[in-house]
């Protein structure tokens, strides 16, 4: 069964709300290297997290994009996914799903973007 964690993008001084924005990337801060080296390959040995985006307040969601969070004990770097398109003035919401049953901690995220006109 998939576990889902939702995050609403927060206001930032570089991207004043409300404005249309180009979403360049999202960086996730979580415990990397939480995979289980002795677990089922590849879903437990190299865990992925599915990232979806909503540009209309959570009514519609994009197809999930799978991003690897790292093999066991490999803890350097952040989890990053790029090129997410544009969002209008209602902003964006993010959804993260993980189904491998491997525990990890989600500590936050940064959305990198540019204000459009």
PDB file of C-alpha atoms in Angstrom:
ATOM      1  CA  UNK A   1       0.000   0.000   0.000  1.00  0.00           C
ATOM      2  CA  UNK A   2       1.403   3.399  -0.984  1.00  0.00           C
ATOM      3  CA  UNK A   3       2.081   5.967   1.679  1.00  0.00           C
ATOM      4  CA  UNK A   4       1.419   9.529   0.584  1.00  0.00           C
ATOM      5  CA  UNK A   5       2.854  12.703   2.001  1.00  0.00           C
ATOM      6  CA  UNK A   6       1.527  16.056   0.765  1.00  0.00           C
ATOM      7  CA  UNK A   7       3.287  19.398   0.783  1.00  0.00           C
ATOM      8  CA  UNK A   8       1.939  22.769  -0.258  1.00  0.00           C
ATOM      9  CA  UNK A   9       4.488  25.161  -1.727  1.00  0.00           C
ATOM     10  CA  UNK A  10       5.102  27.977   0.719  1.00  0.00           C
ATOM     11  CA  UNK A  11       5.494  31.657   0.041  1.00  0.00           C
ATOM     12  CA  UNK A  12       9.000  32.775  -0.799  1.00  0.00           C
ATOM     13  CA  UNK A  13      10.545  36.227  -0.965  1.00  0.00           C
ATOM     14  CA  UNK A  14      11.973  35.437  -4.419  1.00  0.00           C
ATOM     15  CA  UNK A  15       8.641  34.201  -5.817  1.00  0.00           C
ATOM     16  CA  UNK A  16       5.945  36.497  -4.378  1.00  0.00           C
ATOM     17  CA  UNK A  17       2.480  34.982  -4.235  1.00  0.00           C
ATOM     18  CA  UNK A  18       0.257  35.234  -6.238  1.00  0.00           C
ATOM     19  CA  UNK A  19       2.165  35.175  -9.517  1.00  0.00           C
ATOM     20  CA  UNK A  20       2.527  32.810 -12.428  1.00  0.00           C
ATOM     21  CA  UNK A  21       5.812  30.882 -12.101  1.00  0.00           C
ATOM     22  CA  UNK A  22       8.056  28.586 -14.086  1.00  0.00           C
ATOM     23  CA  UNK A  23       8.890  25.558 -11.930  1.00  0.00           C
ATOM     24  CA  UNK A  24      12.512  24.685 -12.573  1.00  0.00           C
ATOM     25  CA  UNK A  25      13.058  21.980  -9.953  1.00  0.00           C
ATOM     26  CA  UNK A  26      12.164  20.562  -6.583  1.00  0.00           C
ATOM     27  CA  UNK A  27      14.799  19.456  -4.066  1.00  0.00           C
ATOM     28  CA  UNK A  28      13.733  17.041  -1.351  1.00  0.00           C
ATOM     29  CA  UNK A  29      15.398  16.896   2.039  1.00  0.00           C
ATOM     30  CA  UNK A  30      14.978  13.383   3.402  1.00  0.00           C
ATOM     31  CA  UNK A  31      17.003  10.596   4.904  1.00  0.00           C
ATOM     32  CA  UNK A  32      18.831   9.154   1.933  1.00  0.00           C
ATOM     33  CA  UNK A  33      20.330   5.727   1.978  1.00  0.00           C
ATOM     34  CA  UNK A  34      17.322   4.239   3.734  1.00  0.00           C
ATOM     35  CA  UNK A  35      17.111   1.313   1.332  1.00  0.00           C
ATOM     36  CA  UNK A  36      17.561  -2.238   2.602  1.00  0.00           C
ATOM     37  CA  UNK A  37      20.618  -3.964   1.092  1.00  0.00           C
ATOM     38  CA  UNK A  38      19.159  -7.402   1.905  1.00  0.00           C
ATOM     39  CA  UNK A  39      15.648  -6.520   0.716  1.00  0.00           C
ATOM     40  CA  UNK A  40      13.729  -7.329  -2.452  1.00  0.00           C
ATOM     41  CA  UNK A  41      15.552  -6.047  -5.562  1.00  0.00           C
ATOM     42  CA  UNK A  42      15.072  -3.350  -6.859  1.00  0.00           C
ATOM     43  CA  UNK A  43      12.095  -1.909  -4.950  1.00  0.00           C
ATOM     44  CA  UNK A  44      13.725  -2.195  -1.503  1.00  0.00           C
ATOM     45  CA  UNK A  45      17.429  -2.035  -2.433  1.00  0.00           C
ATOM     46  CA  UNK A  46      17.180   1.218  -4.438  1.00  0.00           C
ATOM     47  CA  UNK A  47      13.966   2.873  -3.268  1.00  0.00           C
ATOM     48  CA  UNK A  48      12.096   5.360  -5.455  1.00  0.00           C
ATOM     49  CA  UNK A  49       9.720   8.118  -4.476  1.00  0.00           C
ATOM     50  CA  UNK A  50       6.921   9.160  -6.853  1.00  0.00           C
ATOM     51  CA  UNK A  51       6.470  12.932  -7.199  1.00  0.00           C
ATOM     52  CA  UNK A  52       3.275  14.481  -8.583  1.00  0.00           C
ATOM     53  CA  UNK A  53       2.319  18.139  -8.974  1.00  0.00           C
ATOM     54  CA  UNK A  54      -1.022  19.954  -8.932  1.00  0.00           C
ATOM     55  CA  UNK A  55      -1.347  23.379 -10.491  1.00  0.00           C
ATOM     56  CA  UNK A  56      -4.999  23.936  -9.505  1.00  0.00           C
ATOM     57  CA  UNK A  57      -5.213  23.588  -5.748  1.00  0.00           C
ATOM     58  CA  UNK A  58      -5.092  19.789  -5.649  1.00  0.00           C
ATOM     59  CA  UNK A  59      -8.045  19.017  -7.924  1.00  0.00           C
ATOM     60  CA  UNK A  60      -5.923  17.501 -10.714  1.00  0.00           C
ATOM     61  CA  UNK A  61      -2.541  15.821 -10.389  1.00  0.00           C
ATOM     62  CA  UNK A  62       0.178  15.093 -12.938  1.00  0.00           C
ATOM     63  CA  UNK A  63       1.327  11.578 -13.647  1.00  0.00           C
ATOM     64  CA  UNK A  64       3.901  10.604 -11.010  1.00  0.00           C
ATOM     65  CA  UNK A  65       7.590  10.930 -11.791  1.00  0.00           C
ATOM     66  CA  UNK A  66       9.773   8.295 -10.079  1.00  0.00           C
ATOM     67  CA  UNK A  67      13.010   9.514  -8.507  1.00  0.00           C
ATOM     68  CA  UNK A  68      15.520   7.263  -6.722  1.00  0.00           C
ATOM     69  CA  UNK A  69      16.305   8.243  -3.123  1.00  0.00           C
ATOM     70  CA  UNK A  70      19.507   6.205  -2.823  1.00  0.00           C
ATOM     71  CA  UNK A  71      20.920   2.791  -1.993  1.00  0.00           C
ATOM     72  CA  UNK A  72      21.639   1.826   1.604  1.00  0.00           C
ATOM     73  CA  UNK A  73      24.431   3.885   3.248  1.00  0.00           C
ATOM     74  CA  UNK A  74      24.837   6.231   0.234  1.00  0.00           C
ATOM     75  CA  UNK A  75      23.791   9.467   1.900  1.00  0.00           C
ATOM     76  CA  UNK A  76      25.437  12.307  -0.025  1.00  0.00           C
ATOM     77  CA  UNK A  77      23.458  14.749  -2.142  1.00  0.00           C
ATOM     78  CA  UNK A  78      19.823  15.757  -2.314  1.00  0.00           C
ATOM     79  CA  UNK A  79      16.969  14.197  -4.212  1.00  0.00           C
ATOM     80  CA  UNK A  80      16.227  16.536  -7.116  1.00  0.00           C
ATOM     81  CA  UNK A  81      13.816  16.490 -10.036  1.00  0.00           C
ATOM     82  CA  UNK A  82      13.853  19.203 -12.716  1.00  0.00           C
ATOM     83  CA  UNK A  83      11.640  20.789 -15.381  1.00  0.00           C
ATOM     84  CA  UNK A  84       8.053  20.828 -14.091  1.00  0.00           C
ATOM     85  CA  UNK A  85       6.505  23.440 -16.414  1.00  0.00           C
ATOM     86  CA  UNK A  86       4.454  26.436 -15.331  1.00  0.00           C
ATOM     87  CA  UNK A  87       1.853  27.255 -12.709  1.00  0.00           C
ATOM     88  CA  UNK A  88      -0.668  30.064 -12.681  1.00  0.00           C
ATOM     89  CA  UNK A  89      -1.504  32.372  -9.774  1.00  0.00           C
ATOM     90  CA  UNK A  90      -3.086  29.657  -7.593  1.00  0.00           C
ATOM     91  CA  UNK A  91       0.383  28.190  -7.017  1.00  0.00           C
ATOM     92  CA  UNK A  92       1.377  24.535  -6.844  1.00  0.00           C
ATOM     93  CA  UNK A  93       0.992  21.564  -4.521  1.00  0.00           C
ATOM     94  CA  UNK A  94       3.294  18.569  -4.399  1.00  0.00           C
ATOM     95  CA  UNK A  95       2.487  14.954  -3.575  1.00  0.00           C
ATOM     96  CA  UNK A  96       5.092  12.335  -2.641  1.00  0.00           C
ATOM     97  CA  UNK A  97       4.356   8.613  -2.592  1.00  0.00           C
ATOM     98  CA  UNK A  98       6.566   5.725  -1.545  1.00  0.00           C
ATOM     99  CA  UNK A  99       5.419   2.126  -1.757  1.00  0.00           C
ATOM    100  CA  UNK A 100       8.477  -0.001  -0.899  1.00  0.00           C
ATOM    101  CA  UNK A 101       7.727  -0.164   2.806  1.00  0.00           C
ATOM    102  CA  UNK A 102      11.174   1.180   3.692  1.00  0.00           C
ATOM    103  CA  UNK A 103      11.165   3.848   6.387  1.00  0.00           C
ATOM    104  CA  UNK A 104      12.628   7.269   5.678  1.00  0.00           C
ATOM    105  CA  UNK A 105      12.134  10.746   7.096  1.00  0.00           C
ATOM    106  CA  UNK A 106      10.847  13.637   4.987  1.00  0.00           C
ATOM    107  CA  UNK A 107      12.245  16.894   6.381  1.00  0.00           C
ATOM    108  CA  UNK A 108      11.167  19.428   3.756  1.00  0.00           C
ATOM    109  CA  UNK A 109      11.598  20.609   0.196  1.00  0.00           C
ATOM    110  CA  UNK A 110      12.646  23.631  -1.851  1.00  0.00           C
ATOM    111  CA  UNK A 111      10.950  24.558  -5.092  1.00  0.00           C
ATOM    112  CA  UNK A 112      13.204  26.417  -7.501  1.00  0.00           C
ATOM    113  CA  UNK A 113      11.367  28.678  -9.910  1.00  0.00           C
ATOM    114  CA  UNK A 114      11.158  31.994 -11.737  1.00  0.00           C
ATOM    115  CA  UNK A 115       8.394  34.566 -11.731  1.00  0.00           C
ATOM    116  CA  UNK A 116       6.685  34.930 -15.092  1.00  0.00           C
ATOM    117  CA  UNK A 117       5.685  38.419 -16.241  1.00  0.00           C
TER     118      UNK A 117
END
